[in-house]
Amino acid sequence: MAWKFSQVLKDRAVCLVFKHQEVHACSRWSAARAINPKLGVSAHSILE
């Protein structure tokens, strides 16, 4: 059974990805990969 992420965690992850992407001028995938260890979720989960 898949673990469900709360809406708060999803919103935070998306916000962090966009901020990272803006600061580092990188792709959304690269930003998600940089953020995922901080939140303990996979990059794929962040971008879904």
CSV table of N, CA and C in Angstrom, one decimal:
chain,number,residue,atom,x,y,z
A,1,MET,N,0.8,-1.2,0.0
A,1,MET,CA,0.0,0.0,0.0
A,1,MET,C,0.9,1.2,0.0
A,2,ALA,N,0.6,2.2,-0.8
A,2,ALA,CA,1.4,3.4,-1.0
A,2,ALA,C,1.1,4.3,0.2
A,3,TRP,N,2.2,5.0,0.6
A,3,TRP,CA,2.1,6.0,1.7
A,3,TRP,C,1.6,7.3,1.1
A,4,LYS,N,0.6,7.9,1.7
A,4,LYS,CA,0.0,9.2,1.2
A,4,LYS,C,0.7,10.3,1.9
A,5,PHE,N,1.1,11.3,1.2
A,5,PHE,CA,1.7,12.5,1.7
A,5,PHE,C,0.6,13.5,2.0
A,6,SER,N,0.7,14.3,3.1
A,6,SER,CA,-0.3,15.3,3.5
A,6,SER,C,-0.2,16.4,2.5
A,7,GLN,N,-1.2,17.2,2.4
A,7,GLN,CA,-1.3,18.3,1.4
A,7,GLN,C,-0.2,19.4,1.9
A,8,VAL,N,0.0,19.5,3.1
A,8,VAL,CA,1.0,20.4,3.6
A,8,VAL,C,2.4,20.1,3.1
A,9,LEU,N,2.7,18.8,3.2
A,9,LEU,CA,4.0,18.3,2.7
A,9,LEU,C,4.2,18.5,1.2
A,10,LYS,N,3.1,18.2,0.5
A,10,LYS,CA,3.1,18.4,-1.0
A,10,LYS,C,3.3,19.9,-1.3
A,11,ASP,N,2.6,20.8,-0.6
A,11,ASP,CA,2.7,22.2,-0.9
A,11,ASP,C,4.1,22.7,-0.6
A,12,ARG,N,4.6,22.3,0.5
A,12,ARG,CA,6.0,22.7,0.9
A,12,ARG,C,7.0,22.2,-0.1
A,13,ALA,N,6.9,21.0,-0.5
A,13,ALA,CA,7.8,20.4,-1.5
A,13,ALA,C,7.8,21.2,-2.8
A,14,VAL,N,6.7,21.5,-3.3
A,14,VAL,CA,6.5,22.2,-4.5
A,14,VAL,C,7.1,23.6,-4.4
A,15,CYS,N,6.8,24.3,-3.3
A,15,CYS,CA,7.4,25.6,-3.0
A,15,CYS,C,8.9,25.6,-3.0
A,16,LEU,N,9.5,24.6,-2.3
A,16,LEU,CA,10.9,24.5,-2.2
A,16,LEU,C,11.6,24.2,-3.6
A,17,VAL,N,10.9,23.4,-4.4
A,17,VAL,CA,11.4,23.1,-5.7
A,17,VAL,C,11.5,24.3,-6.5
A,18,PHE,N,10.4,25.1,-6.5
A,18,PHE,CA,10.4,26.3,-7.4
A,18,PHE,C,11.4,27.3,-6.9
A,19,LYS,N,11.6,27.5,-5.5
A,19,LYS,CA,12.6,28.4,-5.0
A,19,LYS,C,14.0,27.9,-5.4
A,20,HIS,N,14.2,26.6,-5.3
A,20,HIS,CA,15.6,26.1,-5.6
A,20,HIS,C,15.8,26.3,-7.1
A,21,GLN,N,14.8,26.1,-7.9
A,21,GLN,CA,15.0,26.2,-9.4
A,21,GLN,C,15.3,27.7,-9.7
A,22,GLU,N,14.6,28.6,-9.0
A,22,GLU,CA,14.9,30.0,-9.3
A,22,GLU,C,16.3,30.5,-8.9
A,23,VAL,N,16.7,30.0,-7.7
A,23,VAL,CA,18.0,30.5,-7.2
A,23,VAL,C,19.1,29.8,-7.9
A,24,HIS,N,19.0,28.6,-8.3
A,24,HIS,CA,20.1,27.9,-8.9
A,24,HIS,C,20.0,27.7,-10.5
A,25,ALA,N,18.9,28.3,-11.0
A,25,ALA,CA,18.7,28.3,-12.5
A,25,ALA,C,18.9,26.9,-13.1
A,26,CYS,N,18.2,25.9,-12.5
A,26,CYS,CA,18.3,24.5,-12.9
A,26,CYS,C,16.9,24.0,-13.4
A,27,SER,N,16.9,22.8,-13.8
A,27,SER,CA,15.6,22.2,-14.3
A,27,SER,C,14.8,21.8,-13.1
A,28,ARG,N,13.5,21.6,-13.3
A,28,ARG,CA,12.6,21.2,-12.2
A,28,ARG,C,13.1,19.8,-11.6
A,29,TRP,N,13.5,18.9,-12.5
A,29,TRP,CA,14.0,17.6,-12.0
A,29,TRP,C,15.2,17.8,-11.1
A,30,SER,N,16.2,18.6,-11.5
A,30,SER,CA,17.3,18.8,-10.7
A,30,SER,C,17.0,19.4,-9.3
A,31,ALA,N,16.1,20.3,-9.4
A,31,ALA,CA,15.6,20.9,-8.1
A,31,ALA,C,14.9,19.9,-7.2
A,32,ALA,N,14.1,19.1,-7.8
A,32,ALA,CA,13.4,18.0,-7.0
A,32,ALA,C,14.4,17.1,-6.4
A,33,ARG,N,15.4,16.7,-7.2
A,33,ARG,CA,16.4,15.8,-6.7
A,33,ARG,C,17.3,16.4,-5.6
A,34,ALA,N,17.4,17.7,-5.6
A,34,ALA,CA,18.1,18.4,-4.5
A,34,ALA,C,17.3,18.5,-3.3
A,35,ILE,N,16.0,18.6,-3.4
A,35,ILE,CA,15.1,18.8,-2.3
A,35,ILE,C,14.7,17.5,-1.6
A,36,ASN,N,14.6,16.4,-2.4
A,36,ASN,CA,14.0,15.2,-1.9
A,36,ASN,C,14.7,14.6,-0.6
A,37,PRO,N,16.0,14.7,-0.5
A,37,PRO,CA,16.6,14.2,0.8
A,37,PRO,C,16.2,15.0,2.0
A,38,LYS,N,16.0,16.3,1.8
A,38,LYS,CA,15.6,17.1,2.9
A,38,LYS,C,14.2,16.8,3.5
A,39,LEU,N,13.3,16.3,2.6
A,39,LEU,CA,12.0,16.0,3.0
A,39,LEU,C,11.7,14.5,3.2
A,40,GLY,N,12.7,13.7,2.7
A,40,GLY,CA,12.5,12.2,2.9
A,40,GLY,C,11.5,11.6,1.9
A,41,VAL,N,11.4,12.2,0.8
A,41,VAL,CA,10.5,11.7,-0.3
A,41,VAL,C,11.3,11.6,-1.6
A,42,SER,N,10.8,10.8,-2.5
A,42,SER,CA,11.5,10.6,-3.8
A,42,SER,C,11.2,11.9,-4.7
A,43,ALA,N,12.1,12.1,-5.6
A,43,ALA,CA,11.9,13.2,-6.5
A,43,ALA,C,10.7,13.0,-7.4
A,44,HIS,N,10.4,11.7,-7.7
A,44,HIS,CA,9.2,11.4,-8.5
A,44,HIS,C,7.9,11.8,-7.7
A,45,SER,N,7.9,11.5,-6.4
A,45,SER,CA,6.8,11.9,-5.6
A,45,SER,C,6.5,13.4,-5.6
A,46,ILE,N,7.6,14.1,-5.5
A,46,ILE,CA,7.5,15.6,-5.5
A,46,ILE,C,6.9,16.1,-6.8
A,47,LEU,N,7.3,15.5,-7.9
A,47,LEU,CA,6.8,16.1,-9.2
A,47,LEU,C,5.5,15.5,-9.6
A,48,GLU,N,4.9,14.6,-8.9
A,48,GLU,CA,3.6,14.1,-9.3
A,48,GLU,C,2.5,15.0,-9.1
